[in-house]
Short mmCIF file of C-alpha atoms in Angstrom, two decimals:
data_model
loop_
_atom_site.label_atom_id
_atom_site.label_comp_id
_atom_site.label_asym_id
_atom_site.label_seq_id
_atom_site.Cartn_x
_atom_site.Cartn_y
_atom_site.Cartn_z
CA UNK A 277 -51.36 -29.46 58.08
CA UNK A 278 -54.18 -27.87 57.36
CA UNK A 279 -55.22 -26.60 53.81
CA UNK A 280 -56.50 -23.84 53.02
CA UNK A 281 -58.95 -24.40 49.93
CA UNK A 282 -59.46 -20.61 49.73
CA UNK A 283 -56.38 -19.63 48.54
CA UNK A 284 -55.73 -22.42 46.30
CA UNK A 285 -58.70 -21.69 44.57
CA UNK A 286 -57.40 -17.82 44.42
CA UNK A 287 -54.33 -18.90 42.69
CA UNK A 288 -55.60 -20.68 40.14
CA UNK A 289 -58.00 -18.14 38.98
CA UNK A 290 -57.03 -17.19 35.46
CA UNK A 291 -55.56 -14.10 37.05
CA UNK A 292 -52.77 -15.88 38.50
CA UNK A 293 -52.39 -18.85 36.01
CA UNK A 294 -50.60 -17.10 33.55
CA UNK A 295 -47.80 -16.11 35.94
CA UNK A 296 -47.62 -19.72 37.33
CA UNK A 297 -47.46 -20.75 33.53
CA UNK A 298 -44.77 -18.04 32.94
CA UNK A 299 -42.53 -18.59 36.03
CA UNK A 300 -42.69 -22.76 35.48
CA UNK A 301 -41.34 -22.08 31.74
CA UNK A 302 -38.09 -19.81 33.38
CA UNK A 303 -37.53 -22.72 35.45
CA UNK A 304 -37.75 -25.57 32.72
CA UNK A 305 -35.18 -23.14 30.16
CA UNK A 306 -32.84 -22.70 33.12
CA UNK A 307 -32.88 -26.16 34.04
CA UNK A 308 -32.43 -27.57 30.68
CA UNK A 309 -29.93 -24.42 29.95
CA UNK A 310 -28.00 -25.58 33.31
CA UNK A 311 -28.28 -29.47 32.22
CA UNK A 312 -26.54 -28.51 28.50
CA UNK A 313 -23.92 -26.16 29.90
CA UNK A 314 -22.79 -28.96 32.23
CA UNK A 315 -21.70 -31.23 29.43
CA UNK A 316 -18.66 -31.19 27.87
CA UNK A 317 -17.89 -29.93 23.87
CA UNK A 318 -15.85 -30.33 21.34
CA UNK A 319 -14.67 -26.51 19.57
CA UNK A 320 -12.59 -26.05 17.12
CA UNK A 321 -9.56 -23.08 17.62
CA UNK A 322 -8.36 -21.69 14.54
CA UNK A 323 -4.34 -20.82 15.41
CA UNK A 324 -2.62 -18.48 13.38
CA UNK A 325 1.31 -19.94 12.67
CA UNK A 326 3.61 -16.98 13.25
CA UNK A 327 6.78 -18.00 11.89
CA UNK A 328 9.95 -16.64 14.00
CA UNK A 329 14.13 -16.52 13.99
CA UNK A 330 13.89 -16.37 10.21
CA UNK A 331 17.60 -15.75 8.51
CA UNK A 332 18.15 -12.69 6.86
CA UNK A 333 18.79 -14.58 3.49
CA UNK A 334 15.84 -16.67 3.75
CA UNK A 335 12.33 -16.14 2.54
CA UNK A 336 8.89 -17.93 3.93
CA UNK A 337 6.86 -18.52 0.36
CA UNK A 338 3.34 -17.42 0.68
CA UNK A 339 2.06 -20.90 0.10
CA UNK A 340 3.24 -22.47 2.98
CA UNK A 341 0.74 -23.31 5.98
CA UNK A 342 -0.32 -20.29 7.73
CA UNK A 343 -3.69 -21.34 9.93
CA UNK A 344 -3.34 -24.57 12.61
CA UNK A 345 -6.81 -25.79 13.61
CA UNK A 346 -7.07 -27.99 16.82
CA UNK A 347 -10.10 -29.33 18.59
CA UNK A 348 -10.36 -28.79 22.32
CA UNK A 349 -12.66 -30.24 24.74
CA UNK A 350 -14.27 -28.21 26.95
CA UNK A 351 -17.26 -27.65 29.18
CA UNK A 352 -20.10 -25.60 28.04
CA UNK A 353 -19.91 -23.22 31.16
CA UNK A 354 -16.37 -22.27 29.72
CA UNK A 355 -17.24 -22.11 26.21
CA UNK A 356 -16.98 -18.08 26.29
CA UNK A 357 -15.08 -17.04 28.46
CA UNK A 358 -11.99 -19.52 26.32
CA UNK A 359 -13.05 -18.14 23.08
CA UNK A 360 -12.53 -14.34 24.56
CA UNK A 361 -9.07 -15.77 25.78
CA UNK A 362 -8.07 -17.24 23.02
CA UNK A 363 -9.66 -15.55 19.86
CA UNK A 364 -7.04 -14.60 17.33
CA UNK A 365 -4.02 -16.37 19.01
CA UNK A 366 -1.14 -17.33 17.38
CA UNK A 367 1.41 -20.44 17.68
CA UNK A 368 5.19 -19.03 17.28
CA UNK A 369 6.76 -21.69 15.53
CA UNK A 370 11.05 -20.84 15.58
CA UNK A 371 12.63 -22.48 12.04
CA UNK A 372 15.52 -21.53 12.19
CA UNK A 373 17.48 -24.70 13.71
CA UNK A 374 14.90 -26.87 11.11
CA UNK A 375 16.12 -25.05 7.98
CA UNK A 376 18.18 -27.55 5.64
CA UNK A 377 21.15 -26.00 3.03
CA UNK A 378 19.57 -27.32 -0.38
CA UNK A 379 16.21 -28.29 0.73
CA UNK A 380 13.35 -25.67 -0.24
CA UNK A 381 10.42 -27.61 2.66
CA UNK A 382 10.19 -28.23 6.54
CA UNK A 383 7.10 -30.56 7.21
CA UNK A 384 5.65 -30.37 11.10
CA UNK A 385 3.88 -33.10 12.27
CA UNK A 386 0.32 -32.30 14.26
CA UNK A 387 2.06 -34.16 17.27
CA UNK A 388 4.99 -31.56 17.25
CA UNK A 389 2.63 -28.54 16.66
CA UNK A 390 -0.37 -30.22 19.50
CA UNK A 391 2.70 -29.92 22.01
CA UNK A 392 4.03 -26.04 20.68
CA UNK A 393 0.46 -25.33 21.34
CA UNK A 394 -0.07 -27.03 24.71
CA UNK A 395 3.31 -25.36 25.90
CA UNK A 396 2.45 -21.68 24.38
CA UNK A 397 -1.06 -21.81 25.38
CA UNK A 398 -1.24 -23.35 28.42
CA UNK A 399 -3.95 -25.58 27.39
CA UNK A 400 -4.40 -29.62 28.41
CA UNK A 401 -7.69 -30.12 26.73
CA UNK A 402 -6.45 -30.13 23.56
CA UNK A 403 -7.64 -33.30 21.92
CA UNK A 404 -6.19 -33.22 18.19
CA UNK A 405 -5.22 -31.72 15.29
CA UNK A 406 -7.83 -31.55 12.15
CA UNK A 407 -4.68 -31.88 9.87
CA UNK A 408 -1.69 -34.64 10.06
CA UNK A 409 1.09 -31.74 9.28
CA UNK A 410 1.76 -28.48 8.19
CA UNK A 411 4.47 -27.27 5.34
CA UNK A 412 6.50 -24.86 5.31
CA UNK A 413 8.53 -23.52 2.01
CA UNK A 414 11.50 -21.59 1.70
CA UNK A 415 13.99 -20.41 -0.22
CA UNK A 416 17.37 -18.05 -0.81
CA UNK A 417 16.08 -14.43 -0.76
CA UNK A 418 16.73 -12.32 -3.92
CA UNK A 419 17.19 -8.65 -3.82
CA UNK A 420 17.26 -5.66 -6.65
CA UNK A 421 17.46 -2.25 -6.41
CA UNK A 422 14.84 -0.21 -8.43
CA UNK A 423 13.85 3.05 -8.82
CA UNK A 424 10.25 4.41 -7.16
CA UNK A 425 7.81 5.62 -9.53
CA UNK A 426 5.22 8.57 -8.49
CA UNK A 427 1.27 8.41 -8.71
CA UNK A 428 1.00 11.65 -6.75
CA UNK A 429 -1.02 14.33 -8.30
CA UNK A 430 -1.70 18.08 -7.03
CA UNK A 431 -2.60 21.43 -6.95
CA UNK A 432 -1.70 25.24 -5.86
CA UNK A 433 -3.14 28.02 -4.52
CA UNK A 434 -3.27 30.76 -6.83
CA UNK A 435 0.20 32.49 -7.69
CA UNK A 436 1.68 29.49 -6.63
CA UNK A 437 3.16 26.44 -8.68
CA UNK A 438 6.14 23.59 -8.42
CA UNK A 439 9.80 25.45 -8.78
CA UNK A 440 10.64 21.99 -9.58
CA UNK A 441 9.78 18.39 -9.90
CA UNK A 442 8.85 16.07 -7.40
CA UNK A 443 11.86 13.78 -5.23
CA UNK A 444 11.98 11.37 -3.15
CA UNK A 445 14.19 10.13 -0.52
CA UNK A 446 14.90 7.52 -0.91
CA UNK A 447 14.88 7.63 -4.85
CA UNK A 448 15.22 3.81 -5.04
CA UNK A 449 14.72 1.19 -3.08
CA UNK A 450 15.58 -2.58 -2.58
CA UNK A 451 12.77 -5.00 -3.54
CA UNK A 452 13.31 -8.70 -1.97
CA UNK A 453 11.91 -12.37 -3.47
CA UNK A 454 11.99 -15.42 -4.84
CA UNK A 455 14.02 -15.03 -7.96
CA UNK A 456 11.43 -15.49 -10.49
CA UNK A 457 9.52 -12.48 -8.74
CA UNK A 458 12.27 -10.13 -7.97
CA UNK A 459 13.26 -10.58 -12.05
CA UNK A 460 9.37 -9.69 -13.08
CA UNK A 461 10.45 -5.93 -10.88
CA UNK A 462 11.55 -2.84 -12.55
CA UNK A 463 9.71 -0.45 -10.63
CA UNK A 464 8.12 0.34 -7.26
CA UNK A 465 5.48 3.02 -6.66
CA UNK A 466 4.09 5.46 -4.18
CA UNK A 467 0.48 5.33 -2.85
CA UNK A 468 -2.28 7.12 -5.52
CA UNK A 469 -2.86 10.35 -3.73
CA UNK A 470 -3.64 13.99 -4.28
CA UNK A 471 -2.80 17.29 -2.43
CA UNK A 472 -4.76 19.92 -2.94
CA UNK A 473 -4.20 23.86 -2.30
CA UNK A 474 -0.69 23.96 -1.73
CA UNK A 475 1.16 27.28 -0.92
CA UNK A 476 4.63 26.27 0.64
CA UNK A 477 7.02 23.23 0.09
CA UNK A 478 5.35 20.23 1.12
CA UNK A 479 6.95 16.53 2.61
CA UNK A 480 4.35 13.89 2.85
CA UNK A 481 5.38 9.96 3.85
CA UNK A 482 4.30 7.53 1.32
CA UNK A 483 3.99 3.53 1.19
CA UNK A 484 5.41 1.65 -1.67
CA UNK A 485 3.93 -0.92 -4.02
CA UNK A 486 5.52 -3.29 -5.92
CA UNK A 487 4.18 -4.54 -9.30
CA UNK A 488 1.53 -7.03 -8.68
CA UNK A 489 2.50 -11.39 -9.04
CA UNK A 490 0.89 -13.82 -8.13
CA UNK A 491 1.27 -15.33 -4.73
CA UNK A 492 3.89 -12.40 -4.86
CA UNK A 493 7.05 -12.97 -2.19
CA UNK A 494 8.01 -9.14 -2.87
CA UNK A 495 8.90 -7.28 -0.09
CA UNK A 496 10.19 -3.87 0.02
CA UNK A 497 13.21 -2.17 1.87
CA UNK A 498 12.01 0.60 3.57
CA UNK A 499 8.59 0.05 2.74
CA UNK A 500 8.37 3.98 2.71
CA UNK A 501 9.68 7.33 0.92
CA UNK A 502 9.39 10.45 1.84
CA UNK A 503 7.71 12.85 -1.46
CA UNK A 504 9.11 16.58 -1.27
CA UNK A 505 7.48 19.09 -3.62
CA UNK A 506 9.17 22.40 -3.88
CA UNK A 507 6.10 24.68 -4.02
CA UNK A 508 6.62 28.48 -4.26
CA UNK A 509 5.16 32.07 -5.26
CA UNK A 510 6.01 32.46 -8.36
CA UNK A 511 6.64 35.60 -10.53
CA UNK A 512 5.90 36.47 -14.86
CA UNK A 513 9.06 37.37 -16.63
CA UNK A 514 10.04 38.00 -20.21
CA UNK A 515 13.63 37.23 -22.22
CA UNK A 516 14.37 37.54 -25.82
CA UNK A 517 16.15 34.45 -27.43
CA UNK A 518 17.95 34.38 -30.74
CA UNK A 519 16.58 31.26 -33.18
CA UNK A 520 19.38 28.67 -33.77
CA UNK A 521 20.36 28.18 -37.32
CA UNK A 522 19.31 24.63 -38.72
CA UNK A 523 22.68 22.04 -38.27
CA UNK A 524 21.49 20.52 -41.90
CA UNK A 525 24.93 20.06 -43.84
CA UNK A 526 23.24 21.33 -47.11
CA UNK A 527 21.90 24.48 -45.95
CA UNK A 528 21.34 27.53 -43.55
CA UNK A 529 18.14 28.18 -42.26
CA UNK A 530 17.33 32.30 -42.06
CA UNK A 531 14.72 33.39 -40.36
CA UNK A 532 12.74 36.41 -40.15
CA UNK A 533 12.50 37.67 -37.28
CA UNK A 534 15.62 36.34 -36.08
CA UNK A 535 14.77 36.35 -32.01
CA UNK A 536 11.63 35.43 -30.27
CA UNK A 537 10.51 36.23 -27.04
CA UNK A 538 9.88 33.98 -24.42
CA UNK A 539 7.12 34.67 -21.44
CA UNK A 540 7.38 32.24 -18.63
CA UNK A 541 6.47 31.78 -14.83
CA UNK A 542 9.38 31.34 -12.31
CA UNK A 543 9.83 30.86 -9.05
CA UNK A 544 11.00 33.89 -6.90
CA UNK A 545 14.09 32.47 -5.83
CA UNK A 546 15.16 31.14 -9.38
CA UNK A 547 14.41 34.34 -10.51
CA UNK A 548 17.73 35.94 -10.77
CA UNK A 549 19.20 32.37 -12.52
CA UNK A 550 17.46 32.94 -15.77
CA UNK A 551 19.06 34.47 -18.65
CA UNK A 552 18.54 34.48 -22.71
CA UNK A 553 21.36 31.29 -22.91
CA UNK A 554 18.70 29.19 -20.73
CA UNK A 555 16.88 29.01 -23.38
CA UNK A 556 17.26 27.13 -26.96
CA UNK A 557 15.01 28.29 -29.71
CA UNK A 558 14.46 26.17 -33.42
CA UNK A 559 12.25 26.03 -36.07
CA UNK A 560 10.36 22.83 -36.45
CA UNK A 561 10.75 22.43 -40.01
CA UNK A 562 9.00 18.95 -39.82
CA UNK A 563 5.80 21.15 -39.14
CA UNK A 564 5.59 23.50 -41.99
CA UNK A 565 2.58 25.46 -42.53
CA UNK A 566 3.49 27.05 -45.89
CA UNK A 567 7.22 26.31 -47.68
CA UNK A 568 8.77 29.15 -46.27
CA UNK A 569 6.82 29.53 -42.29
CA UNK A 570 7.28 26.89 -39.79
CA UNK A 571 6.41 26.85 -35.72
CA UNK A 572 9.04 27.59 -33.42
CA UNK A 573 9.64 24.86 -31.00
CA UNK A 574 11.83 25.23 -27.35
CA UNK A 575 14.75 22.62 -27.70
CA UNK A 576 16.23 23.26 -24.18
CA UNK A 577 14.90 25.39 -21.11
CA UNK A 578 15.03 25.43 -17.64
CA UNK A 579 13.08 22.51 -15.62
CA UNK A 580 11.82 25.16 -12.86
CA UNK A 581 10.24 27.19 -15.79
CA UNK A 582 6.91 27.24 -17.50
CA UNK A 583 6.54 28.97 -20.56
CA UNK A 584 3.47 30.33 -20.72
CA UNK A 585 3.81 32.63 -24.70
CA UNK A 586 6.28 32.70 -27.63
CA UNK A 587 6.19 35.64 -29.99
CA UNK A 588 6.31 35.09 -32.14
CA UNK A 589 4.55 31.17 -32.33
CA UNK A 590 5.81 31.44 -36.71
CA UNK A 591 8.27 32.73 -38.08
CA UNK A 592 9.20 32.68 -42.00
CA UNK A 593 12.52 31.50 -43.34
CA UNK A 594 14.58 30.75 -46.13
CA UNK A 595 16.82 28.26 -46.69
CA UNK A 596 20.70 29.08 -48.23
CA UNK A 597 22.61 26.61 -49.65
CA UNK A 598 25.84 26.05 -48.12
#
């Protein structure tokens, strides 16, 4: 074969060296890239325990073993193509033929859970388990009904305000535990949230929360409520109420004047409903200004009413011995 001494001293003129340089590098890193992805590694899978067939009157304690970690063998070429596959998998684990009458604990040994996992995975490369066992705890589920408490807050157009308070449905609900938590429950409430602008009756589906424990088994039945607040135009009205005398066995309360009127908002279709008798006018002797004028204070009124002026605020009075 002849040689041609030409073009070999061409090529390795510094204009072509670097590129010979460059191209014998790729080669190297995709050898030695080829060489390591040929072996065979060792990868830990993080398996999240899903526990299933649960009884209705049993309850899985939050401190039992929720995360099974096995290592797997596997070859490097495969490395990410298995995590995609098996990223945030789970391992069903059914309890309900391992549940014991008096016992509160079910401990799985890793050779038990290395074959759920095998089976449910379809995976032989699985080499072991970095823990000897998993526990799970259980125990009778208590329930108690309570009512829900609101945390919702809002506002009206103008002209516009709530005919009457908040309700939900359900009003109550059924909280669920361990006995020690379900006794610490008196209350459930709705999601903090505010509406703003509102010009018609409005329905909005809230979440409940329980009162906060510590590793907490509370769970909550339904786990929603619907909030419905009766929002309507409303219209200014005016009714003249006659003060109540004082129920004080030693003496009669007179007052001058003897009636008060009452200015309030109302919605339009309560309108019609309202009358001088919804109303229950006193004087608030425990709040004397002088000895003989006092505030006047509204003992009983409507709850789709706001009072918005009483004339007059104080009246005087005298006091007549029975």
């Amino acid at each position: 074969m002849k040689i041609n001494k030409q073009k070999i001293i061409q090529l390795l003129k510094p204009k072509y060296g670097f590129t010979i340089f460059m191209l014998c590098l790729f080669i190297s890193i995709l050898s030695w890239f080829s060489l390591q992805l040929s072996k065979e590694y060792f990868i830990s899978l993080r398996l999240k325990i899903e526990y299933s067939n649960i009884p209705d009157d049993v309850l899985i304690k939050k401190t039992s073993d929720s995360i099974f970690q096995v290592i797997v063998k596997i070859k490097g070429f495969n490395i990410l193509s298995f995590n995609q596959l098996y990223n945030k998998k789970s391992l069903a684990i059914d309890i309900n033929s391992l549940l014991k009458k008096g016992k509160s604990q079910v401990t799985y040994s890793s050779k038990t859970l290395l074959n759920f996992a095998k089976s449910q995975l379809n995976i032989n490369t699985i080499e072991s388990a970095s823990a000897d066992s998993i526990n799970l705890y259980y125990c009778k589920k208590a329930r108690k009904k309570v009512p829900i408490i609101s945390l919702i807050s809002f506002d009206t157009k103008k002209q516009y305000f709530n005919s009457d308070s908040i309700f939900f449905n359900p009003d109550s609900v059924w909280v669920y535990g361990t006995d020690e938590d379900v006794s610490k429950i008196n209350y459930v409430t709705t999601s903090l949230v505010h509406f703003s602008g509102l010009d018609k009756p409005f329905m909005s589906q809230l979440p409940l929360k329980a009162q906060s424990t510590k590793n907490s088994t509370i769970q909550i039945f339904p786990a929603y409520t619907t909030a419905v607040i009766p929002i309507e135009k409303y219209t200014e009205s005016t009714v003249e109420c006659k003060i109540q005398s004082s129920n004080n066995p030693e003496f009669e309360l007179k007052t001058f004047p003897n009636t008060v009127k009452i200015t309030y908002f109302v919605g339009l279709s309560k309108y019609k409903s309202i009358a001088d008798s919804s109303f229950k006018i006193s004087v608030d002797l425990s709040k004397n200004i002088t000895e003989n004028r006092a505030p006047i204070v509204i003992t009983q009124m409507p709850k789709y009413v706001k009072v918005i002026k009483i004339t007059p605020e104080i009246i005087e009075f005298i006091k007549i011995k029975r």
